[in-house]
Coordinates of C-alpha atoms in Angstrom, one line a residue:
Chain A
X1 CA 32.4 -19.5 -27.0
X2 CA 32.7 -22.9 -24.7
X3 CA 34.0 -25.8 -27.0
X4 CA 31.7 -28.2 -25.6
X5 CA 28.4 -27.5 -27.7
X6 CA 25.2 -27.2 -25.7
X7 CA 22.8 -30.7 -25.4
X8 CA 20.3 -30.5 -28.1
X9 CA 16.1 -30.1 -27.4
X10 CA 16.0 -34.2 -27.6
X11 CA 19.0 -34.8 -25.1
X12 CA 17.3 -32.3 -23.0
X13 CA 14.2 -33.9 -23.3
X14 CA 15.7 -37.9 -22.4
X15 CA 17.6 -36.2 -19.4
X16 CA 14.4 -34.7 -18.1
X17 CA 12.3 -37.7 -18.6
X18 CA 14.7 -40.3 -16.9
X19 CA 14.6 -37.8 -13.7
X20 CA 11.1 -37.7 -14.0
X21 CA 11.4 -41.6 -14.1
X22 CA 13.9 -41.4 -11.2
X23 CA 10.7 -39.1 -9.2
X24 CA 8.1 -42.1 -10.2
X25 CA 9.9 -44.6 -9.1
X26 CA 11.2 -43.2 -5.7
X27 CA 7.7 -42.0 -4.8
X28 CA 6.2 -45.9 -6.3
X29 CA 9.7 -47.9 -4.1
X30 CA 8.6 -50.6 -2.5
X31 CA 11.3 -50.6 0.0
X32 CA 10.3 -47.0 0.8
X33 CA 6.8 -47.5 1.2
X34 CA 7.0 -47.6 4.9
X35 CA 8.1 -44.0 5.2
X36 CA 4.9 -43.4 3.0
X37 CA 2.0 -43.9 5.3
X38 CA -0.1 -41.0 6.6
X39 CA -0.9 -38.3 4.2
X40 CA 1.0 -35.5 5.1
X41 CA 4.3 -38.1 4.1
X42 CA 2.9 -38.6 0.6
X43 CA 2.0 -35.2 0.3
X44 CA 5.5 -34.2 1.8
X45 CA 7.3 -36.8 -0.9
X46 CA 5.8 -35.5 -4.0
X47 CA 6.2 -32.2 -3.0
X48 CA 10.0 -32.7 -2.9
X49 CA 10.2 -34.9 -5.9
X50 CA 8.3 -32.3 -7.7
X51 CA 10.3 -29.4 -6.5
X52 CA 13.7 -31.6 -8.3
X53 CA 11.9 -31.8 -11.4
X54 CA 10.7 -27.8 -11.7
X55 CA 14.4 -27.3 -11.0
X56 CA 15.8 -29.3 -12.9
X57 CA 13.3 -28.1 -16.3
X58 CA 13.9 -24.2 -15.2
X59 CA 17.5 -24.5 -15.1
X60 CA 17.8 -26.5 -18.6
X61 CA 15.8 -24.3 -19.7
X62 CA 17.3 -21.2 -18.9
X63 CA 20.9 -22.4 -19.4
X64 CA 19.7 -24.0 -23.3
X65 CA 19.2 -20.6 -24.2
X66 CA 21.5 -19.2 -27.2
X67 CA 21.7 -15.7 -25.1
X68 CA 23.7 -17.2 -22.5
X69 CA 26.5 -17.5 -24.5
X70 CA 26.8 -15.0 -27.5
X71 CA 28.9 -15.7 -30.5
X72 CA 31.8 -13.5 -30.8
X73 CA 30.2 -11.2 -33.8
X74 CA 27.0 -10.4 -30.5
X75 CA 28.8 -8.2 -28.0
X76 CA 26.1 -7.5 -25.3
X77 CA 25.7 -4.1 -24.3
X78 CA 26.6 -2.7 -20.3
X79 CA 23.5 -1.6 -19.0
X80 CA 24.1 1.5 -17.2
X81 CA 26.2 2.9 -20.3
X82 CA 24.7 0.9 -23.3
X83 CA 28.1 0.7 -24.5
X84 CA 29.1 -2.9 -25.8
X85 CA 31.1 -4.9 -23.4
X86 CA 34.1 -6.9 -23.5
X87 CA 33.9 -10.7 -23.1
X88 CA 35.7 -12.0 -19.6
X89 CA 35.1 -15.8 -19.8
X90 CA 37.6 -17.0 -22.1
X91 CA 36.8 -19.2 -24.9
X92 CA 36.2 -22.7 -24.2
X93 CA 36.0 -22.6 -20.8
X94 CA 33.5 -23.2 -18.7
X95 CA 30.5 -20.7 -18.5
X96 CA 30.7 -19.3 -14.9
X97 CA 27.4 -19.9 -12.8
X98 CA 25.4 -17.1 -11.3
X99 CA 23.0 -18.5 -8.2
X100 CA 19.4 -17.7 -8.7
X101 CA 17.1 -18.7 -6.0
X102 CA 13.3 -19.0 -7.2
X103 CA 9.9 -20.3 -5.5
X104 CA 11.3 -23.7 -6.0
X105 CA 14.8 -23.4 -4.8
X106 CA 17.9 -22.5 -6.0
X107 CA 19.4 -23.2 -9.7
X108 CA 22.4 -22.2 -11.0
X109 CA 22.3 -20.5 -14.6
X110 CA 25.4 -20.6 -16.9
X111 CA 26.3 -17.9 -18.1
X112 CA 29.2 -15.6 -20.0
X113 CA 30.1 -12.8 -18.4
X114 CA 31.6 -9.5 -20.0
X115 CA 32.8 -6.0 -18.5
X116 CA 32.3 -2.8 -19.2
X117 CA 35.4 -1.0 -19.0
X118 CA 33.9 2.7 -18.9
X119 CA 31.7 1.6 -15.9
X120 CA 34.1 -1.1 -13.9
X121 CA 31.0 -3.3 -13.7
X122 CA 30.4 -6.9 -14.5
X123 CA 27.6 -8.3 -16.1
X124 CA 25.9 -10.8 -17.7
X125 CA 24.2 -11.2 -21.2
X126 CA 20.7 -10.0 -20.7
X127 CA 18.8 -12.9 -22.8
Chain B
X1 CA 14.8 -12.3 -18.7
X2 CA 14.0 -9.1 -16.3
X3 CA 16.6 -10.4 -14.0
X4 CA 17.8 -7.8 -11.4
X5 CA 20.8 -8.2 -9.7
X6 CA 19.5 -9.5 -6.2
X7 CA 19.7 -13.0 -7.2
X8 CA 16.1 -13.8 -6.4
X9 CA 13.8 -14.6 -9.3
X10 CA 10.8 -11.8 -10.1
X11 CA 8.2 -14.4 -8.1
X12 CA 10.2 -14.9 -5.2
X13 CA 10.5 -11.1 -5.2
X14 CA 7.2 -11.2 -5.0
X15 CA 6.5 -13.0 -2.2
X16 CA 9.1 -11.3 -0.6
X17 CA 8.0 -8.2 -1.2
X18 CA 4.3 -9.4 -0.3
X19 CA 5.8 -10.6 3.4
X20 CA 8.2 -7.1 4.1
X21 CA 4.7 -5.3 3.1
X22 CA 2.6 -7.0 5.5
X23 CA 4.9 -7.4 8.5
X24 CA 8.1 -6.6 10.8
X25 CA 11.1 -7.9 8.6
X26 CA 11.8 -10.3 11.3
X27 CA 8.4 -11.3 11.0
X28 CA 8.5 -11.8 7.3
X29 CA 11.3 -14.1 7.5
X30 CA 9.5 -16.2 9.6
X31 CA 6.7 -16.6 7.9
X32 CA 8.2 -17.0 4.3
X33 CA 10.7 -19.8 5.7
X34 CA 7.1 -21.5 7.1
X35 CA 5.1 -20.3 4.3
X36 CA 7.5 -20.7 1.0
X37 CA 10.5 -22.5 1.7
X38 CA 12.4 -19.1 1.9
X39 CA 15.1 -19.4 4.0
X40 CA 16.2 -15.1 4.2
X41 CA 17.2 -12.9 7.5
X42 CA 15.3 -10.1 8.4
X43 CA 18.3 -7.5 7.5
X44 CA 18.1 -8.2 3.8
X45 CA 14.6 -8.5 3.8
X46 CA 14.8 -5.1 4.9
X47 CA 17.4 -4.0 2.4
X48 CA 15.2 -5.7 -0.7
X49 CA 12.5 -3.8 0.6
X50 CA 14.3 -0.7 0.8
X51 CA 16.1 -0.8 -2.2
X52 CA 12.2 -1.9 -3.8
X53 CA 10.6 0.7 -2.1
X54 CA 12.9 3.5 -3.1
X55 CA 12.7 2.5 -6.6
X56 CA 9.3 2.7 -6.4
X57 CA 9.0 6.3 -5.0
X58 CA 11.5 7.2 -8.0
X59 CA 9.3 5.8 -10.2
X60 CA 6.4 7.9 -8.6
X61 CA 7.8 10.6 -8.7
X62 CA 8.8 10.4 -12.5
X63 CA 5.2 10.3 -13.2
X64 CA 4.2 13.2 -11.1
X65 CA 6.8 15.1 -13.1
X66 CA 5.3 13.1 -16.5
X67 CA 2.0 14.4 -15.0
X68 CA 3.2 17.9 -14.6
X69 CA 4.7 18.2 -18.3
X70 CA 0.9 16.5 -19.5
X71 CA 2.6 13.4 -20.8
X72 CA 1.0 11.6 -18.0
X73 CA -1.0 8.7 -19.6
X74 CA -4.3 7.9 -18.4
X75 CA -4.1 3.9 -17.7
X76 CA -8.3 3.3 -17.9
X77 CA -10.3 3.7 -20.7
X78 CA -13.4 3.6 -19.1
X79 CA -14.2 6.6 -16.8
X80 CA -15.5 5.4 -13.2
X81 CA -19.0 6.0 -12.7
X82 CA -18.1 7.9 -9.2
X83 CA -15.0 8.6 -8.1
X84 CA -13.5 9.8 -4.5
X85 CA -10.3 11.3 -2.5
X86 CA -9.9 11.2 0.9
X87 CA -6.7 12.8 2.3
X88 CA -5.7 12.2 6.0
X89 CA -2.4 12.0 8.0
X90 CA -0.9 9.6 10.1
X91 CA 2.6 9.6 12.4
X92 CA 5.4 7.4 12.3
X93 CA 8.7 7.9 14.6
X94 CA 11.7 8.6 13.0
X95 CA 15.8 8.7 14.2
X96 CA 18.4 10.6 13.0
X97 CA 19.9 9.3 9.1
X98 CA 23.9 9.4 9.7
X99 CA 23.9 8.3 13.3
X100 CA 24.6 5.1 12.9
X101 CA 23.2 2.0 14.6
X102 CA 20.7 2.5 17.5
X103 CA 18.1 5.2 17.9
X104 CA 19.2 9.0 18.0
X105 CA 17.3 11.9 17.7
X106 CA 13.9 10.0 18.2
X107 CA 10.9 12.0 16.7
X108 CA 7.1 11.3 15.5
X109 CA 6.5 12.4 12.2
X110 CA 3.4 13.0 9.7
X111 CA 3.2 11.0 7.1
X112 CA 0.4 12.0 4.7
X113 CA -1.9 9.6 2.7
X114 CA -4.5 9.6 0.6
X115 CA -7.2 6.9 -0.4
X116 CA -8.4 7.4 -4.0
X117 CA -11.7 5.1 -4.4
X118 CA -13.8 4.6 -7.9
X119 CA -17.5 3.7 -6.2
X120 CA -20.8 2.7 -7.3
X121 CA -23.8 4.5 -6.3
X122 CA -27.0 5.6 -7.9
X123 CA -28.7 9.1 -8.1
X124 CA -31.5 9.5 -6.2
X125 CA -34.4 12.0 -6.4
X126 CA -35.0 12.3 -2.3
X127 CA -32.3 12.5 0.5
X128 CA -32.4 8.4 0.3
X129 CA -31.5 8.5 4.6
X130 CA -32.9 11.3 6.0
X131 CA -32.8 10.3 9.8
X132 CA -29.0 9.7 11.0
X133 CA -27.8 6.2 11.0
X134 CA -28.5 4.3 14.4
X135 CA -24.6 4.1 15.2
X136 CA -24.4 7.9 15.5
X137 CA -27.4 7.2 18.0
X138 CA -26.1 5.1 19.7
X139 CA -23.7 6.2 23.1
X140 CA -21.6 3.8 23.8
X141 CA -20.4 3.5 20.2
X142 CA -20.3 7.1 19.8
X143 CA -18.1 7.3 22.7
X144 CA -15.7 4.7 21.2
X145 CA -15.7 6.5 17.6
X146 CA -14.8 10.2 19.5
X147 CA -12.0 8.0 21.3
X148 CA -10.4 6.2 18.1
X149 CA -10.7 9.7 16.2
X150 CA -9.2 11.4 19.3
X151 CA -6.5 8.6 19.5
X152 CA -5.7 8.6 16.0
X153 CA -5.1 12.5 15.6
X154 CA -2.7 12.3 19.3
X155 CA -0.5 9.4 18.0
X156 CA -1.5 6.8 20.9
X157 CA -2.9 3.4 20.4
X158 CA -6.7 3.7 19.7
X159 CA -8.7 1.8 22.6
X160 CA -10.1 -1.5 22.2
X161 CA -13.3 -3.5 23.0
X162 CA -16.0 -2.3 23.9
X163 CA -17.3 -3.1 20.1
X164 CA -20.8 -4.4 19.7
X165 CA -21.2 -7.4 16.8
X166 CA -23.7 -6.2 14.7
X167 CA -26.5 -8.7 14.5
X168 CA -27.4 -10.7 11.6
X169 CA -30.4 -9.2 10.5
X170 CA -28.9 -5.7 10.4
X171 CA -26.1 -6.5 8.2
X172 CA -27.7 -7.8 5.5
X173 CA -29.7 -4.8 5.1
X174 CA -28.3 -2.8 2.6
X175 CA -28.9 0.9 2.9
X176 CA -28.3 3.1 -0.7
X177 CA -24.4 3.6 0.6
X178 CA -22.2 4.3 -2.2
X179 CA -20.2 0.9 -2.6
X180 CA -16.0 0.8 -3.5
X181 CA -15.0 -0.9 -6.7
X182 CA -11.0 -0.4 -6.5
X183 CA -9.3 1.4 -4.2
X184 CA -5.3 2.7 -4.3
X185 CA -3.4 4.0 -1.9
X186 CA -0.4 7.1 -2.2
X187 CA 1.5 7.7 1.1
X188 CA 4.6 9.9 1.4
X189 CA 6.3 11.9 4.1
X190 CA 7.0 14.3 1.5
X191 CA 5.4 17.8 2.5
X192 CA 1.7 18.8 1.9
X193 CA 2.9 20.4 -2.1
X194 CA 4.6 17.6 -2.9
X195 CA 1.6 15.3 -1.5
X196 CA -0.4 17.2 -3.7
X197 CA 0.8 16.7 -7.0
X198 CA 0.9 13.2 -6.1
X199 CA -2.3 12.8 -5.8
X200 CA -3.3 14.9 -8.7
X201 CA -1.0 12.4 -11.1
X202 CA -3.0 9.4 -9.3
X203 CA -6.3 11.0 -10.1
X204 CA -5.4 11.6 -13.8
X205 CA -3.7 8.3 -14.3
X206 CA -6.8 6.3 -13.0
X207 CA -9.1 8.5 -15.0
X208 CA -10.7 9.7 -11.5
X209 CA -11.4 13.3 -13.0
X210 CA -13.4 11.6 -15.8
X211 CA -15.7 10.5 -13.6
X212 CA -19.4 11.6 -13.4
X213 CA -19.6 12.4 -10.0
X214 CA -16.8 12.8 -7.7
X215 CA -15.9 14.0 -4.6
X216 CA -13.3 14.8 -2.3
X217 CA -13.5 13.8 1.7
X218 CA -11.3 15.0 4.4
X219 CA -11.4 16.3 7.8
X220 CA -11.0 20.2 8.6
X221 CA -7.2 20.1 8.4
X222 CA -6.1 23.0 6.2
X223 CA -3.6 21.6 3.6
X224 CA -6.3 19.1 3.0
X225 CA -8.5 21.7 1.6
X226 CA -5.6 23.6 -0.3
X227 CA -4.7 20.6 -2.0
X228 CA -8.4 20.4 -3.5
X229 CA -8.2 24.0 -4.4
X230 CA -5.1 23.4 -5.9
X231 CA -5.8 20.1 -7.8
X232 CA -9.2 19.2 -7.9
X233 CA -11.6 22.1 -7.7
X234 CA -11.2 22.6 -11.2
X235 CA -11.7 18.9 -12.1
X236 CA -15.5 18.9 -10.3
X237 CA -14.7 17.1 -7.0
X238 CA -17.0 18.4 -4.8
X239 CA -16.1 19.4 -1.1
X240 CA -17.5 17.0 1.6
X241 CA -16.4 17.5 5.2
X242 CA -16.1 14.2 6.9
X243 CA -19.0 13.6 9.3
X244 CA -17.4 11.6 11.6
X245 CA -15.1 14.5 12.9
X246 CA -17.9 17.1 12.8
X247 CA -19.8 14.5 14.9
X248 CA -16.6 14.0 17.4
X249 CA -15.9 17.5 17.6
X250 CA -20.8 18.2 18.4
X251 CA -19.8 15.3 20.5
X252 CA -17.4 17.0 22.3
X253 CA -18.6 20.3 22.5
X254 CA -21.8 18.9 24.1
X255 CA -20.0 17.1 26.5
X256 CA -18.5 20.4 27.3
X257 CA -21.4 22.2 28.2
X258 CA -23.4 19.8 29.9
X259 CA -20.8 17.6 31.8
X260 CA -19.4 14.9 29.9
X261 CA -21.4 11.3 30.0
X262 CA -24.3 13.3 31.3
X263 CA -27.9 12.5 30.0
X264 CA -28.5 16.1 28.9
X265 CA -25.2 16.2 26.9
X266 CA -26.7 13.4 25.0
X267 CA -29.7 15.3 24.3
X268 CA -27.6 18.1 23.6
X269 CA -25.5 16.3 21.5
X270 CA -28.8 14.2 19.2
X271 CA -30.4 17.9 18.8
X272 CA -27.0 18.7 17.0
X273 CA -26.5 16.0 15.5
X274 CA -30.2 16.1 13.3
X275 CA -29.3 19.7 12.5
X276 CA -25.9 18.5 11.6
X277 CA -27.1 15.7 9.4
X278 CA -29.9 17.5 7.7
X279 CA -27.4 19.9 6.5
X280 CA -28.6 22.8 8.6
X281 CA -26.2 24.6 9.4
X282 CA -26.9 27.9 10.4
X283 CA -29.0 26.6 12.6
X284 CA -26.5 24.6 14.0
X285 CA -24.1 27.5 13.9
X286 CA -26.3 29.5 16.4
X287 CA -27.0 26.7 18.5
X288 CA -23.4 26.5 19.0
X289 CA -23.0 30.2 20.0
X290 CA -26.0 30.1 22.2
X291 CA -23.9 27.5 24.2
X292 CA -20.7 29.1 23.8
X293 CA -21.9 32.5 25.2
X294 CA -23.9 31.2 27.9
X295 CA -20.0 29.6 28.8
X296 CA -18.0 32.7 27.7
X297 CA -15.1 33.6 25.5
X298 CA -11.7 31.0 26.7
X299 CA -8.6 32.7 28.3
X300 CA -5.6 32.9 25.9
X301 CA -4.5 29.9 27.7
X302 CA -7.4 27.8 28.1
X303 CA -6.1 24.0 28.3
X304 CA -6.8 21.8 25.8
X305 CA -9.8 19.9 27.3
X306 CA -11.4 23.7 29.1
X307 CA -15.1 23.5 28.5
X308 CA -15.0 27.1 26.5
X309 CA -12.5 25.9 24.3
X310 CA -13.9 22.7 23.3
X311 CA -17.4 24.6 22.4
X312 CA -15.5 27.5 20.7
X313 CA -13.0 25.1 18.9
X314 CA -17.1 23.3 17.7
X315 CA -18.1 26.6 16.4
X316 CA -14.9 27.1 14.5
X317 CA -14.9 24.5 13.0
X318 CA -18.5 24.2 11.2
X319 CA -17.9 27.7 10.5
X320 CA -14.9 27.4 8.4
X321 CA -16.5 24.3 6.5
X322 CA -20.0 25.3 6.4
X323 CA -20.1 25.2 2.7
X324 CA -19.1 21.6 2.4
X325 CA -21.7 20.0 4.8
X326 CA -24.7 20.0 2.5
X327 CA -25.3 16.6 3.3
X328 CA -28.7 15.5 2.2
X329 CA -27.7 16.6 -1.1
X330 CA -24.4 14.7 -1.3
X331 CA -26.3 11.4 -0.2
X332 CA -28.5 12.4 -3.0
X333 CA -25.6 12.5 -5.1
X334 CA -24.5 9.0 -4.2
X335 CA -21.7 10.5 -2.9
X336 CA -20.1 9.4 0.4
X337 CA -19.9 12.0 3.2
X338 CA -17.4 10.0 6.1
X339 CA -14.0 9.9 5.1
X340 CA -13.5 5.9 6.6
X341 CA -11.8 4.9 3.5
X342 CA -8.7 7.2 4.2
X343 CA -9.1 6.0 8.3
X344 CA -9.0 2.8 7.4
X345 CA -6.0 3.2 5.2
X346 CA -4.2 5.2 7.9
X347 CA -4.9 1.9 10.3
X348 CA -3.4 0.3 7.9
X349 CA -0.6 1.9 7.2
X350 CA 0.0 2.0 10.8
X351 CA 0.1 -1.4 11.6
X352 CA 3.2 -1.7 9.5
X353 CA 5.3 1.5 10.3
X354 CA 4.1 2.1 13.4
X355 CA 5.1 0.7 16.9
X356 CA 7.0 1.2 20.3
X357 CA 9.7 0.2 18.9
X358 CA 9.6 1.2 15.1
X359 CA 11.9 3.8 14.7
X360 CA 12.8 4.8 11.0
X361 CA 15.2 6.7 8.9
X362 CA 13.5 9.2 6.6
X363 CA 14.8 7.0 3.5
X364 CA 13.3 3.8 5.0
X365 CA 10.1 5.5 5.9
X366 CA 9.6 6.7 2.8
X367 CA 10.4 3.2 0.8
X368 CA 8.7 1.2 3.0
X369 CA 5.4 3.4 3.0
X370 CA 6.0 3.2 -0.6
X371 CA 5.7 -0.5 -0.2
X372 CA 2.4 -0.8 1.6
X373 CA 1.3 1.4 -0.4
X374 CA 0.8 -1.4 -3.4
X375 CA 0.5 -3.6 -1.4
X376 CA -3.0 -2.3 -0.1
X377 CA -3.6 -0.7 -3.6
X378 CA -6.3 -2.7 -5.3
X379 CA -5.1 -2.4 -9.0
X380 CA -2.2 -4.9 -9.3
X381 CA 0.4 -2.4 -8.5
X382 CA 2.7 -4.7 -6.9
X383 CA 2.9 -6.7 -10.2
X384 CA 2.2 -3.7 -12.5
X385 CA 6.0 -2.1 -10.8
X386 CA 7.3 -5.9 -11.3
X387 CA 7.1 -5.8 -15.2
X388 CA 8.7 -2.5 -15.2
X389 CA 12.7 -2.1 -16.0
X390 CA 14.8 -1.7 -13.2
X391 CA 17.5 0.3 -12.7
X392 CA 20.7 -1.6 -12.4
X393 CA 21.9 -1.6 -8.4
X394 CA 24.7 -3.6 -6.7
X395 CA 24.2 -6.7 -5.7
X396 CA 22.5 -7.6 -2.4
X397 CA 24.2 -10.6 -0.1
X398 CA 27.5 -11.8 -1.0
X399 CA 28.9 -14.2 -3.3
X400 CA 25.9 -13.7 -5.8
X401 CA 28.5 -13.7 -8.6
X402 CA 30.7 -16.0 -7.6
X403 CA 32.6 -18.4 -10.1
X404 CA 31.6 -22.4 -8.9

């Protein structure tokens, strides 16, 4: 298990709203208004600012959930052999990221990784 | 969370997949760094693709095996008010597996398709178009249709222009033609048996055979017609030799006998024609001998374009399909009677694994057919295969498991 206990639904939630404050107020800047003149820069702008946010909710998201890092009594199961694995990231350590790239761009997701012994394979919790 | 081990979320998959389906790989990965942002080289487009495309043809054949043991589920409740096969062919070129890079061992291939269409069409008491459609009438485009047929069965590139817009007026008329609702596509290189069954698990798992009227359209080509005995004689699909070829092949003959591009080959050719299309076929049978004894038998080795040959190959070939050109009944019927659906699919198909400088391993033939396939299949199959479980493969690209 990693020591340092995953952010709750309401930190998640203040984090996501100040980037979403940090999106506003780049697109509303004053000082940057003069990039901001013909359509295509607006539309270019928001596209951009938008693309942050769906990253940043997907990969909160994905990373809050309890699947990505079992308790030790939850040993996920290989899946070519269905036989449980063993746990490789040690405890309190940092979960190891796996690089996912999606319609919006690329977000890491946290997650434990275990073997499987029987099949020499890595793999990750399937949740 | 359905993730494979590609490193590529389902819906960028899709797109992916969309792209490598529609166009060269290097072609895709243009257009998906233009269309969506996706910054991926054409080789692992083509290795997604591949590895996609052979799941996919595993997957198929799982169910043609499911199919074969009856545990094949039907996937429609309701049964299509008409349903259609058409069977064709089309070539790719292929190089040698194990060579390694470059082209060795280059050769053109069959690969066989079929086009499996639910219609809608209503009964009618009277042959609802007696007379034959104006196109058929009409030289110049009857020229052009004997060319593309002719091109399509030697491998070259059909010819271009020469097409007439149809006007306004005309297209909005709507003649009692039976109408596609949803069409999918199977394609394989696999041979004619194993074609076969493939079909056969595609009619039962779209409920095809439960239709009320169906049919099954192909050209003369023998394993065509063995596949239908085979697999859907006994299911009620009723025999229908495609008119176009029987016209190319009247067209031909007549051209034959009375010099080609003459004015009384044309007549020759409209005289056969009406027999042809009012589903008289004995009297077009004699017809035909009448001009291939006035000619005489061919030598042994007649060429290919020897006026005794073309006629004789003519009378051959309505004779051994004479009992699937009743057409004014199978318009009656509501039934179609040109097997376009299948030509159009073999276009299709072509566009993608076809080309001067296309040359594939079997493998890759065979996934990337697999491929188009859904992706000109009209029933979601490209997102029906997404929600499936995937087998676990190594991962593609390097670094996709890296520590940061």
């Amino acid at each position: 298990m990693n020591d340092t206990p995953p952010p709750d639904r309401d930190e998640l939630r203040r984090r996501f709203l100040a980037e979403a404050a940090t999106a506003f107020d780049l697109m509303f800047d004053k000082h940057l208004a003069s990039d901001l003149v013909t359509f295509d820069q607006r539309e270019q702008r928001a596209l951009d600012l938008g693309q942050q946010l769906v990253l940043a909710l997907l990969q909160q998201h994905a990373n809050h959930d309890p699947a990505a890092d079992p308790d030790a009594q939850q040993q996920p199961c290989c899946p070519r052999c269905h036989r449980p694995g063993r746990r490789v990231t040690p405890p309190g350590q940092p979960l190891p990221a796996r690089r996912l790239t999606t319609c919006a761009g690329e977000v890491r997701l946290r997650r434990a990784r275990y073997r499987c012994t029987t099949c020499r394979v890595v793999f990750f919790p399937p949740g | 969370m359905q993730l494979g081990t590609e490193g590529y979320s389902p819906a960028t998959l899709r797109k992916v997949l969309h792209a490598t389906a529609r166009d060269s790989f290097q072609q895709a990965s243009v257009d998906l760094a233009a269309l969506a942002g996706l910054t991926i080289s054409s080789s692992h487009l083509q290795r997604l693709a591949l590895r996609f495309g052979s799941e996919w043809a595993a997957h198929r054949d799982a169910e043609v095996q499911a199919f074969q043991q009856k545990k094949l589920r039907v996937a429609y409740r309701a049964a299509p008010q008409v349903a259609s096969v058409m069977l064709d062919g089309g070539r790719l070129q292929t190089r040698a597996d194990d060579a390694g890079s470059g082209v060795s061992d280059p050769q053109w291939r069959e690969f066989k398709a079929a086009s499996l269409e639910t219609l809608r069409s209503q009964v009618q008491t009277a042959d609802p178009q007696p007379q034959p459609p104006g196109r058929y009438r009409d030289r110049q485009q009857v020229a052009r249709l004997a060319a593309e047929l002719k091109a399509a069965r030697g491998g070259a590139a059909a010819p271009s222009g020469g097409r007439r817009r149809r006007s306004r007026r005309r297209s909005r008329r709507r003649l009692p033609r039976p109408r596609k609702v949803v069409r999918t596509v199977v394609a394989t290189l696999a041979d004619s048996e194993r074609f076969g069954w493939q079909v056969a698990a595609e009619v039962h798992r779209r409920g095809l055979h439960k239709a009320g009227r169906k049919a099954c359209v192909c050209d003369g080509q023998k394993y065509n017609w063995s596949i239908w005995q085979m697999h859907l004689v006994m299911l009620g699909f009723v025999p229908i030799l495609d008119f176009l070829h029987l016209l190319v092949y009247l067209y031909a003959a007549a051209g034959a006998a009375e010099g080609k591009g003459s004015d009384a080959a044309w007549v020759l050719y409209e005289a056969w024609l009406a027999l042809a299309w009012s589903g008289r076929v004995g009297a077009l049978l004699k017809a035909l001998r009448v001009v291939g004894e006035r000619l005489g038998k061919p030598p042994a080795q007649a060429k290919e374009d020897d006026p005794r040959r073309v006629v004789w190959e003519a009378v051959g070939y309505v004779e051994g399909n004479r009992d699937k050109m009743r057409y004014p009944q199978y318009r009656r019927l509501g039934l179609p009677i040109s097997s376009a659906g299948v030509e159009s699919v073999i276009k299709q198909l072509n566009r993608r694994v076809k080309g001067t400088e296309k040359f594939w391993a079997e493998g890759g033939a065979e996934a990337l057919l697999q491929v188009r396939a859904a992706y000109l299949s009209e029933d979601g199959r490209f997102e029906r295969y997404g929600e499936m479980p995937r087998p676990r493969g190594r991962a593609v690209g390097g670094g996709r498991l890296g520590r940061t």
